[in-house]
PDB file of C-alpha atoms in Angstrom:
ATOM      1  CA  MET A   1       6.199   0.738  15.053  1.00 73.00           C
ATOM      2  CA  CYS A   2       2.890   1.363  16.729  1.00 92.00           C
ATOM      3  CA  ARG A   3      -0.798   0.120  16.128  1.00 96.00           C
ATOM      4  CA  ALA A   4      -3.878   2.323  17.039  1.00 98.00           C
ATOM      5  CA  LEU A   5      -7.485   2.225  16.960  1.00 98.00           C
ATOM      6  CA  LEU A   6     -10.438   4.782  16.721  1.00 98.00           C
ATOM      7  CA  TYR A   7     -14.383   4.027  17.549  1.00 98.00           C
ATOM      8  CA  LEU A   8     -17.246   6.304  17.175  1.00 97.00           C
ATOM      9  CA  GLY A   9     -20.532   4.939  17.619  1.00 95.00           C
ATOM     10  CA  GLN A  10     -22.918   2.872  19.824  1.00 94.00           C
ATOM     11  CA  PRO A  11     -21.289   2.359  23.225  1.00 96.00           C
ATOM     12  CA  VAL A  12     -19.079  -0.482  23.074  1.00 97.00           C
ATOM     13  CA  LEU A  13     -17.130  -1.891  26.208  1.00 98.00           C
ATOM     14  CA  LEU A  14     -13.248  -1.558  26.181  1.00 98.00           C
ATOM     15  CA  ASP A  15     -12.647  -5.059  26.653  1.00 98.00           C
ATOM     16  CA  ASP A  16     -14.375  -5.555  23.212  1.00 98.00           C
ATOM     17  CA  LEU A  17     -11.857  -3.412  21.517  1.00 98.00           C
ATOM     18  CA  LEU A  18      -8.598  -3.923  23.818  1.00 98.00           C
ATOM     19  CA  PHE A  19      -8.353  -7.553  24.830  1.00 98.00           C
ATOM     20  CA  LYS A  20     -10.917  -9.906  23.535  1.00 98.00           C
ATOM     21  CA  PRO A  21     -11.022 -10.201  19.769  1.00 97.00           C
ATOM     22  CA  ASP A  22      -8.945 -12.124  17.591  1.00 94.00           C
ATOM     23  CA  SER A  23      -6.664  -9.365  16.986  1.00 96.00           C
ATOM     24  CA  SER A  24      -7.077  -7.079  19.589  1.00 97.00           C
ATOM     25  CA  LEU A  25      -5.383  -3.863  20.072  1.00 97.00           C
ATOM     26  CA  VAL A  26      -3.515  -5.314  23.164  1.00 96.00           C
ATOM     27  CA  SER A  27      -2.305  -8.501  20.906  1.00 95.00           C
ATOM     28  CA  GLN A  28      -1.242  -6.308  18.642  1.00 95.00           C
ATOM     29  CA  ALA A  29       1.244  -4.804  20.912  1.00 94.00           C
ATOM     30  CA  TYR A  30       3.362  -8.248  20.960  1.00 92.00           C
ATOM     31  CA  MET A  31       1.876 -10.317  18.214  1.00 92.00           C
ATOM     32  CA  PRO A  32       0.502  -7.794  15.054  1.00 92.00           C
ATOM     33  CA  ARG A  33      -0.505  -9.616  11.861  1.00 90.00           C
ATOM     34  CA  MET A  34       0.654  -6.638   9.508  1.00 90.00           C
ATOM     35  CA  LEU A  35       3.904  -5.347  10.779  1.00 85.00           C
ATOM     36  CA  HIS A  36       6.918  -7.631  12.033  1.00 79.00           C
ATOM     37  CA  LEU A  37       7.964  -5.144  14.852  1.00 81.00           C
ATOM     38  CA  LEU A  38       6.961  -5.604  18.411  1.00 84.00           C
ATOM     39  CA  ASN A  39       5.116  -2.744  20.048  1.00 84.00           C
ATOM     40  CA  LEU A  40       6.508  -2.924  23.882  1.00 83.00           C
ATOM     41  CA  ALA A  41       6.977   0.960  24.493  1.00 88.00           C
ATOM     42  CA  GLY A  42       3.628   1.990  26.289  1.00 94.00           C
ATOM     43  CA  PHE A  43       0.032   2.200  26.089  1.00 97.00           C
ATOM     44  CA  GLY A  44      -2.170   5.159  26.030  1.00 98.00           C
ATOM     45  CA  LEU A  45      -6.032   5.348  25.966  1.00 98.00           C
ATOM     46  CA  MET A  46      -8.887   8.118  25.897  1.00 98.00           C
ATOM     47  CA  ALA A  47     -12.556   7.373  26.158  1.00 98.00           C
ATOM     48  CA  TRP A  48     -15.635   9.422  25.981  1.00 97.00           C
ATOM     49  CA  ASP A  49     -18.919   8.584  27.287  1.00 96.00           C
ATOM     50  CA  ARG A  50     -21.940  11.036  26.683  1.00 91.00           C
ATOM     51  CA  ASP A  51     -23.676   9.773  29.886  1.00 92.00           C
ATOM     52  CA  SER A  52     -20.674  10.114  32.120  1.00 92.00           C
ATOM     53  CA  HIS A  53     -20.235  13.263  34.184  1.00 93.00           C
ATOM     54  CA  GLU A  54     -18.806  15.971  32.319  1.00 92.00           C
ATOM     55  CA  PRO A  55     -19.092  14.112  28.744  1.00 91.00           C
ATOM     56  CA  ALA A  56     -16.869  16.433  27.175  1.00 90.00           C
ATOM     57  CA  MET A  57     -14.081  15.245  29.250  1.00 93.00           C
ATOM     58  CA  PRO A  58     -12.509  11.902  28.430  1.00 96.00           C
ATOM     59  CA  PHE A  59     -11.320   9.098  30.580  1.00 95.00           C
ATOM     60  CA  ARG A  60      -7.813   8.643  30.302  1.00 97.00           C
ATOM     61  CA  TYR A  61      -5.305   5.906  31.057  1.00 98.00           C
ATOM     62  CA  ALA A  62      -1.395   5.544  29.991  1.00 97.00           C
ATOM     63  CA  ASP A  63       1.327   3.161  30.952  1.00 96.00           C
ATOM     64  CA  THR A  64       4.816   2.559  29.819  1.00 95.00           C
ATOM     65  CA  THR A  65       4.409  -0.920  30.598  1.00 92.00           C
ATOM     66  CA  LEU A  66       3.040  -3.815  28.583  1.00 92.00           C
ATOM     67  CA  PRO A  67      -0.839  -3.579  28.402  1.00 96.00           C
ATOM     68  CA  VAL A  68      -1.045  -7.809  28.267  1.00 94.00           C
ATOM     69  CA  PHE A  69       0.469  -7.335  32.085  1.00 95.00           C
ATOM     70  CA  ASP A  70      -1.593  -4.569  33.051  1.00 96.00           C
ATOM     71  CA  ARG A  71      -4.235  -5.618  35.380  1.00 96.00           C
ATOM     72  CA  ASN A  72      -5.614  -1.993  36.394  1.00 97.00           C
ATOM     73  CA  LEU A  73      -6.218  -1.908  32.154  1.00 98.00           C
ATOM     74  CA  LYS A  74      -7.763  -5.155  32.290  1.00 98.00           C
ATOM     75  CA  SER A  75     -10.228  -4.684  35.262  1.00 97.00           C
ATOM     76  CA  LEU A  76     -11.219  -1.226  34.004  1.00 97.00           C
ATOM     77  CA  ALA A  77     -11.691  -2.419  30.162  1.00 98.00           C
ATOM     78  CA  ALA A  78     -13.978  -5.054  31.850  1.00 97.00           C
ATOM     79  CA  LYS A  79     -16.204  -2.375  33.398  1.00 97.00           C
ATOM     80  CA  VAL A  80     -15.998   0.533  31.180  1.00 96.00           C
ATOM     81  CA  ARG A  81     -18.368   1.208  27.987  1.00 97.00           C
ATOM     82  CA  ALA A  82     -17.612   4.569  25.582  1.00 98.00           C
ATOM     83  CA  ASP A  83     -19.003   5.709  22.531  1.00 95.00           C
ATOM     84  CA  CYS A  84     -15.696   7.282  21.099  1.00 97.00           C
ATOM     85  CA  VAL A  85     -12.313   5.703  22.053  1.00 98.00           C
ATOM     86  CA  LEU A  86      -8.629   6.550  20.563  1.00 98.00           C
ATOM     87  CA  ALA A  87      -6.142   3.763  21.989  1.00 98.00           C
ATOM     88  CA  HIS A  88      -2.232   3.448  21.187  1.00 97.00           C
ATOM     89  CA  VAL A  89       0.431   0.921  21.887  1.00 97.00           C
ATOM     90  CA  ARG A  90       3.702   2.452  20.992  1.00 94.00           C
ATOM     91  CA  GLY A  91       6.492   0.940  19.460  1.00 85.00           C
ATOM     92  CA  VAL A  92      10.026   1.876  18.764  1.00 81.00           C
ATOM     93  CA  ALA A  93      13.082   1.158  17.320  1.00 71.00           C
ATOM     94  CA  TYR A  94      15.754  -0.130  19.821  1.00 64.00           C
ATOM     95  CA  SER A  95      18.043   2.881  20.532  1.00 68.00           C
ATOM     96  CA  PRO A  96      20.069   4.097  23.732  1.00 68.00           C
ATOM     97  CA  GLN A  97      18.523   7.494  22.839  1.00 70.00           C
ATOM     98  CA  VAL A  98      14.752   6.509  22.970  1.00 77.00           C
ATOM     99  CA  ASN A  99      12.755   7.677  25.489  1.00 83.00           C
ATOM    100  CA  ILE A 100      10.382   5.587  27.249  1.00 87.00           C
ATOM    101  CA  SER A 101       8.118   7.324  29.250  1.00 93.00           C
ATOM    102  CA  LEU A 102       4.670   8.765  29.955  1.00 94.00           C
ATOM    103  CA  GLN A 103       5.521  11.972  28.411  1.00 95.00           C
ATOM    104  CA  ASN A 104       5.930   9.996  25.314  1.00 95.00           C
ATOM    105  CA  THR A 105       2.835   7.909  25.513  1.00 96.00           C
ATOM    106  CA  HIS A 106      -0.152   8.536  22.997  1.00 97.00           C
ATOM    107  CA  PRO A 107      -2.530   9.775  22.503  1.00 98.00           C
ATOM    108  CA  PHE A 108      -1.945  13.664  22.903  1.00 98.00           C
ATOM    109  CA  CYS A 109      -4.230  16.138  24.014  1.00 98.00           C
ATOM    110  CA  PHE A 110      -3.064  18.888  26.046  1.00 97.00           C
ATOM    111  CA  ASP A 111      -5.249  20.139  28.906  1.00 95.00           C
ATOM    112  CA  GLY A 112      -7.939  22.257  27.797  1.00 94.00           C
ATOM    113  CA  TYR A 113      -7.977  21.456  24.061  1.00 96.00           C
ATOM    114  CA  ALA A 114     -10.577  19.497  22.395  1.00 96.00           C
ATOM    115  CA  VAL A 115      -8.369  17.609  19.659  1.00 97.00           C
ATOM    116  CA  ALA A 116      -6.510  14.539  20.418  1.00 98.00           C
ATOM    117  CA  LEU A 117      -3.999  12.532  18.182  1.00 98.00           C
ATOM    118  CA  ALA A 118      -2.058   9.493  17.738  1.00 98.00           C
ATOM    119  CA  HIS A 119       0.512   8.493  15.428  1.00 98.00           C
ATOM    120  CA  ASN A 120       1.968   5.481  13.490  1.00 96.00           C
ATOM    121  CA  GLY A 121       5.323   5.812  11.817  1.00 93.00           C
ATOM    122  CA  ASP A 122       8.304   7.779  12.353  1.00 91.00           C
ATOM    123  CA  LEU A 123      10.046  11.245  10.764  1.00 93.00           C
ATOM    124  CA  HIS A 124      13.228  10.627   9.527  1.00 89.00           C
ATOM    125  CA  ARG A 125      16.073  12.775  11.094  1.00 92.00           C
ATOM    126  CA  VAL A 126      13.425  15.024  13.078  1.00 95.00           C
ATOM    127  CA  GLN A 127      16.164  16.210  15.306  1.00 94.00           C
ATOM    128  CA  GLU A 128      17.606  18.184  12.355  1.00 97.00           C
ATOM    129  CA  MET A 129      14.010  19.259  11.601  1.00 98.00           C
ATOM    130  CA  LYS A 130      12.916  20.250  15.163  1.00 97.00           C
ATOM    131  CA  ASP A 131      13.574  24.142  15.164  1.00 98.00           C
ATOM    132  CA  ASP A 132      12.371  24.548  11.491  1.00 98.00           C
ATOM    133  CA  LEU A 133       9.043  23.071  12.513  1.00 98.00           C
ATOM    134  CA  LEU A 134       8.589  24.874  15.720  1.00 98.00           C
ATOM    135  CA  ALA A 135       8.745  28.036  13.907  1.00 98.00           C
ATOM    136  CA  HIS A 136       5.168  26.950  12.688  1.00 98.00           C
ATOM    137  CA  VAL A 137       3.607  26.307  16.234  1.00 98.00           C
ATOM    138  CA  LEU A 138       1.806  28.589  18.043  1.00 97.00           C
ATOM    139  CA  PRO A 139       3.863  29.900  21.137  1.00 97.00           C
ATOM    140  CA  GLU A 140       1.054  29.092  23.826  1.00 97.00           C
ATOM    141  CA  VAL A 141       0.808  25.392  22.315  1.00 98.00           C
ATOM    142  CA  ALA A 142       4.767  24.858  22.179  1.00 98.00           C
ATOM    143  CA  ARG A 143       4.813  25.686  25.687  1.00 97.00           C
ATOM    144  CA  ARG A 144       2.530  22.233  26.351  1.00 97.00           C
ATOM    145  CA  ILE A 145       4.920  19.836  24.838  1.00 98.00           C
ATOM    146  CA  SER A 146       6.757  18.177  27.228  1.00 97.00           C
ATOM    147  CA  GLY A 147       8.072  14.905  25.538  1.00 95.00           C
ATOM    148  CA  THR A 148      10.343  14.113  22.843  1.00 94.00           C
ATOM    149  CA  THR A 149       8.742  12.540  20.121  1.00 95.00           C
ATOM    150  CA  ASP A 150       8.092  13.766  16.601  1.00 96.00           C
ATOM    151  CA  SER A 151       4.215  12.510  17.431  1.00 97.00           C
ATOM    152  CA  GLU A 152       3.869  15.194  19.715  1.00 98.00           C
ATOM    153  CA  LEU A 153       5.388  17.843  17.551  1.00 98.00           C
ATOM    154  CA  ILE A 154       3.017  16.766  14.805  1.00 98.00           C
ATOM    155  CA  TYR A 155       0.086  17.252  16.947  1.00 98.00           C
ATOM    156  CA  ALA A 156       1.376  20.678  18.257  1.00 98.00           C
ATOM    157  CA  LEU A 157       1.675  21.665  14.445  1.00 98.00           C
ATOM    158  CA  LEU A 158      -1.951  20.508  13.813  1.00 98.00           C
ATOM    159  CA  LEU A 159      -3.240  22.463  16.510  1.00 98.00           C
ATOM    160  CA  SER A 160      -1.723  25.360  15.335  1.00 98.00           C
ATOM    161  CA  ARG A 161      -3.642  25.226  12.099  1.00 98.00           C
ATOM    162  CA  LEU A 162      -6.841  25.430  13.670  1.00 98.00           C
ATOM    163  CA  ARG A 163      -8.899  28.412  14.387  1.00 96.00           C
ATOM    164  CA  ASP A 164      -9.598  27.585  18.224  1.00 95.00           C
ATOM    165  CA  PRO A 165      -8.363  23.885  19.224  1.00 92.00           C
ATOM    166  CA  ARG A 166      -9.961  24.409  22.431  1.00 93.00           C
ATOM    167  CA  GLU A 167     -13.369  24.016  20.714  1.00 91.00           C
ATOM    168  CA  GLY A 168     -12.578  20.931  17.739  1.00 87.00           C
ATOM    169  CA  ALA A 169     -13.015  21.760  14.300  1.00 92.00           C
ATOM    170  CA  PRO A 170     -15.598  21.188  11.698  1.00 93.00           C
ATOM    171  CA  PRO A 171     -14.960  18.576   8.988  1.00 93.00           C
ATOM    172  CA  ASP A 172     -13.691  21.025   6.333  1.00 95.00           C
ATOM    173  CA  GLU A 173     -11.406  22.872   8.890  1.00 97.00           C
ATOM    174  CA  LEU A 174      -9.663  19.606  10.208  1.00 96.00           C
ATOM    175  CA  ILE A 175      -8.984  18.365   6.882  1.00 96.00           C
ATOM    176  CA  GLN A 176      -7.328  21.814   5.676  1.00 97.00           C
ATOM    177  CA  ALA A 177      -5.324  21.507   9.129  1.00 98.00           C
ATOM    178  CA  VAL A 178      -4.204  18.074   8.030  1.00 98.00           C
ATOM    179  CA  GLU A 179      -3.096  18.915   4.392  1.00 98.00           C
ATOM    180  CA  GLU A 180      -1.374  22.414   5.647  1.00 98.00           C
ATOM    181  CA  THR A 181       0.742  20.102   8.663  1.00 98.00           C
ATOM    182  CA  LEU A 182       1.685  17.621   5.841  1.00 98.00           C
ATOM    183  CA  ASP A 183       2.695  20.549   3.567  1.00 98.00           C
ATOM    184  CA  ILE A 184       5.136  22.256   6.509  1.00 98.00           C
ATOM    185  CA  ILE A 185       6.837  18.925   7.010  1.00 98.00           C
ATOM    186  CA  ARG A 186       6.931  18.448   3.124  1.00 98.00           C
ATOM    187  CA  GLN A 187       8.719  21.803   3.086  1.00 98.00           C
ATOM    188  CA  VAL A 188      10.802  21.571   5.798  1.00 98.00           C
ATOM    189  CA  ARG A 189      12.054  18.120   4.747  1.00 98.00           C
ATOM    190  CA  ALA A 190      12.881  19.350   1.274  1.00 98.00           C
ATOM    191  CA  ARG A 191      14.916  22.458   3.077  1.00 97.00           C
ATOM    192  CA  HIS A 192      16.934  19.956   4.848  1.00 97.00           C
ATOM    193  CA  GLY A 193      17.704  17.579   2.036  1.00 96.00           C
ATOM    194  CA  ILE A 194      15.647  14.930   3.598  1.00 95.00           C
ATOM    195  CA  ALA A 195      14.075  12.177   0.890  1.00 93.00           C
ATOM    196  CA  THR A 196      14.255   9.221   3.177  1.00 91.00           C
ATOM    197  CA  SER A 197      10.652   7.045   3.492  1.00 92.00           C
ATOM    198  CA  SER A 198       8.605   8.347   6.941  1.00 94.00           C
ATOM    199  CA  SER A 199       5.673   7.064   7.538  1.00 94.00           C
ATOM    200  CA  VAL A 200       2.667   9.677   9.278  1.00 97.00           C
ATOM    201  CA  ASN A 201      -0.485   7.562   9.823  1.00 98.00           C
ATOM    202  CA  LEU A 202      -2.697   9.475  12.129  1.00 98.00           C
ATOM    203  CA  PHE A 203      -5.555   8.975  14.263  1.00 98.00           C
ATOM    204  CA  ILE A 204      -7.489  12.112  15.342  1.00 98.00           C
ATOM    205  CA  THR A 205     -10.481  12.836  17.109  1.00 98.00           C
ATOM    206  CA  THR A 206     -12.370  15.486  19.611  1.00 96.00           C
ATOM    207  CA  GLY A 207     -14.914  12.681  21.079  1.00 95.00           C
ATOM    208  CA  GLU A 208     -17.454  13.461  18.605  1.00 93.00           C
ATOM    209  CA  ALA A 209     -15.811  13.068  15.220  1.00 95.00           C
ATOM    210  CA  VAL A 210     -13.047  10.921  14.118  1.00 97.00           C
ATOM    211  CA  ALA A 211     -10.212  11.345  11.383  1.00 98.00           C
ATOM    212  CA  ALA A 212      -7.410   8.852  10.380  1.00 98.00           C
ATOM    213  CA  VAL A 213      -4.575   9.509   8.037  1.00 98.00           C
ATOM    214  CA  ARG A 214      -2.795   7.036   5.941  1.00 98.00           C
ATOM    215  CA  TYR A 215       0.333   8.627   4.548  1.00 98.00           C
ATOM    216  CA  CYS A 216       4.193   8.338   3.836  1.00 97.00           C
ATOM    217  CA  PHE A 217       6.578  11.087   2.570  1.00 96.00           C
ATOM    218  CA  ASP A 218       9.007   9.579  -0.024  1.00 95.00           C
ATOM    219  CA  PHE A 219       7.774   6.267   0.205  1.00 93.00           C
ATOM    220  CA  GLY A 220      10.167   3.720  -1.474  1.00 85.00           C
ATOM    221  CA  CYS A 221      13.352   5.593  -0.983  1.00 87.00           C
ATOM    222  CA  TYR A 222      15.920   4.164   1.414  1.00 82.00           C
ATOM    223  CA  ARG A 223      19.267   4.821   3.121  1.00 72.00           C
ATOM    224  CA  THR A 224      21.934   3.649   0.569  1.00 69.00           C
ATOM    225  CA  ASP A 225      24.656   3.149   3.473  1.00 70.00           C
ATOM    226  CA  GLY A 226      23.706  -0.018   4.758  1.00 63.00           C
ATOM    227  CA  ALA A 227      20.837  -2.193   5.434  1.00 59.00           C
ATOM    228  CA  VAL A 228      21.196  -1.729   9.011  1.00 58.00           C
ATOM    229  CA  GLY A 229      20.016   1.891   8.975  1.00 58.00           C
ATOM    230  CA  ILE A 230      16.886   1.003   7.259  1.00 62.00           C
ATOM    231  CA  HIS A 231      13.590   1.457   9.393  1.00 63.00           C
ATOM    232  CA  GLU A 232      11.672  -1.836   8.848  1.00 63.00           C
ATOM    233  CA  ALA A 233       8.399  -0.575   9.248  1.00 61.00           C
ATOM    234  CA  ASN A 234       9.023   1.766   6.076  1.00 66.00           C
ATOM    235  CA  LEU A 235       9.693  -1.362   3.655  1.00 75.00           C
ATOM    236  CA  SER A 236       5.804  -1.335   3.081  1.00 82.00           C
ATOM    237  CA  TYR A 237       3.172   1.093   3.213  1.00 92.00           C
ATOM    238  CA  LEU A 238       1.668   1.198   6.688  1.00 94.00           C
ATOM    239  CA  SER A 239      -1.759  -0.310   6.852  1.00 95.00           C
ATOM    240  CA  LEU A 240      -5.105   1.415   7.894  1.00 98.00           C
ATOM    241  CA  TRP A 241      -8.507  -0.261   7.911  1.00 98.00           C
ATOM    242  CA  TYR A 242     -12.163   0.671   8.733  1.00 97.00           C
ATOM    243  CA  THR A 243     -15.518  -0.914   9.069  1.00 96.00           C
ATOM    244  CA  THR A 244     -18.943   0.447   9.827  1.00 94.00           C
ATOM    245  CA  GLY A 245     -22.178  -1.674  11.221  1.00 94.00           C
ATOM    246  CA  ARG A 246     -24.754  -1.334  13.965  1.00 92.00           C
ATOM    247  CA  GLU A 247     -22.747  -3.114  16.772  1.00 93.00           C
ATOM    248  CA  PHE A 248     -19.073  -4.427  17.024  1.00 95.00           C
ATOM    249  CA  GLY A 249     -18.647  -7.756  19.093  1.00 94.00           C
ATOM    250  CA  LEU A 250     -18.883 -11.568  19.494  1.00 94.00           C
ATOM    251  CA  HIS A 251     -21.655 -12.927  17.522  1.00 93.00           C
ATOM    252  CA  GLU A 252     -22.232 -16.366  17.027  1.00 92.00           C
ATOM    253  CA  GLY A 253     -18.659 -17.318  18.242  1.00 93.00           C
ATOM    254  CA  GLU A 254     -17.215 -14.626  15.799  1.00 94.00           C
ATOM    255  CA  TRP A 255     -15.861 -11.048  16.327  1.00 96.00           C
ATOM    256  CA  LYS A 256     -17.455  -8.998  13.819  1.00 94.00           C
ATOM    257  CA  MET A 257     -19.275  -5.804  13.098  1.00 95.00           C
ATOM    258  CA  ILE A 258     -22.783  -6.608  12.638  1.00 93.00           C
ATOM    259  CA  GLY A 259     -25.858  -4.834  10.794  1.00 90.00           C
ATOM    260  CA  GLY A 260     -23.926  -3.615   7.265  1.00 84.00           C
ATOM    261  CA  GLU A 261     -23.513  -0.281   5.640  1.00 81.00           C
ATOM    262  CA  GLU A 262     -27.316   0.285   5.530  1.00 81.00           C
ATOM    263  CA  MET A 263     -28.067  -0.135   9.181  1.00 81.00           C
ATOM    264  CA  ALA A 264     -24.660   1.171  10.307  1.00 90.00           C
ATOM    265  CA  SER A 265     -24.589   3.454  13.879  1.00 92.00           C
ATOM    266  CA  SER A 266     -20.895   2.970  14.790  1.00 95.00           C
ATOM    267  CA  LEU A 267     -17.403   3.304  12.750  1.00 96.00           C
ATOM    268  CA  LEU A 268     -14.050   1.315  13.758  1.00 97.00           C
ATOM    269  CA  ILE A 269     -10.719   2.416  12.203  1.00 98.00           C
ATOM    270  CA  ALA A 270      -7.469   0.607  12.868  1.00 98.00           C
ATOM    271  CA  SER A 271      -3.767   0.051  11.946  1.00 97.00           C
ATOM    272  CA  GLU A 272      -5.083  -3.398  11.000  1.00 97.00           C
ATOM    273  CA  PRO A 273      -8.467  -5.214  11.460  1.00 98.00           C
ATOM    274  CA  LEU A 274      -9.158  -6.576  14.831  1.00 98.00           C
ATOM    275  CA  THR A 275     -11.194  -9.743  13.633  1.00 96.00           C
ATOM    276  CA  ARG A 276      -9.935 -12.753  12.002  1.00 92.00           C
ATOM    277  CA  ASP A 277     -12.332 -12.106   8.868  1.00 90.00           C
ATOM    278  CA  THR A 278     -11.686  -9.238   7.102  1.00 93.00           C
ATOM    279  CA  ALA A 279     -14.405  -9.060   4.470  1.00 91.00           C
ATOM    280  CA  THR A 280     -16.240  -6.291   6.369  1.00 91.00           C
ATOM    281  CA  TRP A 281     -13.506  -4.016   6.777  1.00 96.00           C
ATOM    282  CA  ASN A 282     -12.033  -1.542   3.899  1.00 96.00           C
ATOM    283  CA  GLU A 283      -8.384  -0.811   3.172  1.00 97.00           C
ATOM    284  CA  VAL A 284      -8.136   3.051   3.246  1.00 98.00           C
ATOM    285  CA  PRO A 285      -6.367   4.112   0.307  1.00 97.00           C
ATOM    286  CA  GLU A 286      -2.753   5.098   0.522  1.00 97.00           C
ATOM    287  CA  TYR A 287      -2.152   9.362   0.606  1.00 98.00           C
ATOM    288  CA  SER A 288      -5.863   9.882   1.999  1.00 98.00           C
ATOM    289  CA  LEU A 289      -7.890  10.878   4.887  1.00 98.00           C
ATOM    290  CA  VAL A 290     -10.993   8.990   6.226  1.00 97.00           C
ATOM    291  CA  HIS A 291     -13.206  11.493   7.948  1.00 97.00           C
ATOM    292  CA  GLY A 292     -16.335  10.094  10.441  1.00 95.00           C
ATOM    293  CA  GLU A 293     -18.961  11.729  12.473  1.00 92.00           C
ATOM    294  CA  VAL A 294     -22.434  10.275  13.736  1.00 84.00           C
ATOM    295  CA  ARG A 295     -25.472  12.451  12.716  1.00 84.00           C
ATOM    296  CA  ASP A 296     -28.907  11.381  13.369  1.00 84.00           C
ATOM    297  CA  GLY A 297     -27.704   7.925  14.825  1.00 80.00           C
ATOM    298  CA  ARG A 298     -25.489   7.135  11.859  1.00 81.00           C
ATOM    299  CA  PRO A 299     -22.134   7.533  10.939  1.00 83.00           C
ATOM    300  CA  HIS A 300     -21.257   9.828   8.005  1.00 90.00           C
ATOM    301  CA  ILE A 301     -17.866   8.692   6.391  1.00 92.00           C
ATOM    302  CA  ALA A 302     -15.984  10.149   3.725  1.00 94.00           C
ATOM    303  CA  VAL A 303     -12.579   9.511   2.403  1.00 96.00           C
ATOM    304  CA  HIS A 304     -10.352  12.598   1.018  1.00 97.00           C
ATOM    305  CA  PRO A 305      -7.268  12.290  -1.431  1.00 97.00           C
ATOM    306  CA  LEU A 306      -4.266  13.987  -0.005  1.00 97.00           C
ATOM    307  CA  ALA A 307      -1.507  15.689  -2.062  1.00 94.00           C
ATOM    308  CA  VAL A 308       1.845  13.395  -2.380  1.00 90.00           C
TER     309      VAL A 308
END
């Protein structure tokens, strides 16, 4: 199962998110602390820099190799700073049917669209639901699907719920679009008689705002035809955490976010904390969405409950 992070705030060196912390995203590919599965099916990154050429256009990088051995990624991370970052290491259960390719590497962001998404989880029996789910996707969005993942399908559903996904979305519209996307999936699952635990943790950004979803359909309901058919990642509710402060980095020999909420100008959301000390991290409640945007130099964060 995957691991991901979202960052928004003061410019941060990518190395300080991806490689250097105690539990950096790259180390979570092969040694996650809150998951027993490895994440060896690719790495993807999108990063925005307001001071760069064409700041609305993100820097993008993806590869199907293990990021810990990716010298190109390491050298870029040591040089690039960004004020918004969406990064993802992909994990899949072994199967001859799994497609490891750049088309299936997160984050997903169709050319010309302002909204990007990464997914941590899996939709059980998604191939049975695919045609019914595609019926809710706008034709111009559906034509852009190039991979085979449930994640890209969720992304297409979300884009199709927005008034103008090429321009992004204000908080209320984005939250409503997430709720409608989950409701469509819920209805299609019911139509197909699917009631097996399926995690849908989402990481969404426009480069100027971020949203993360901690959600699971039918948590606690598992296959009864044998333990081998139970997806290990759905045995526990997938984690999601966030922290706010003035600056994330190495301070007095310890990786942490400093400044406290009262002086906060940055927000970091991750599948699991990047630091050994988790005292300054907040766990996102189950069945909820956390939305953040920086206004007047301060992150404004709100947590919204989602229908079960």
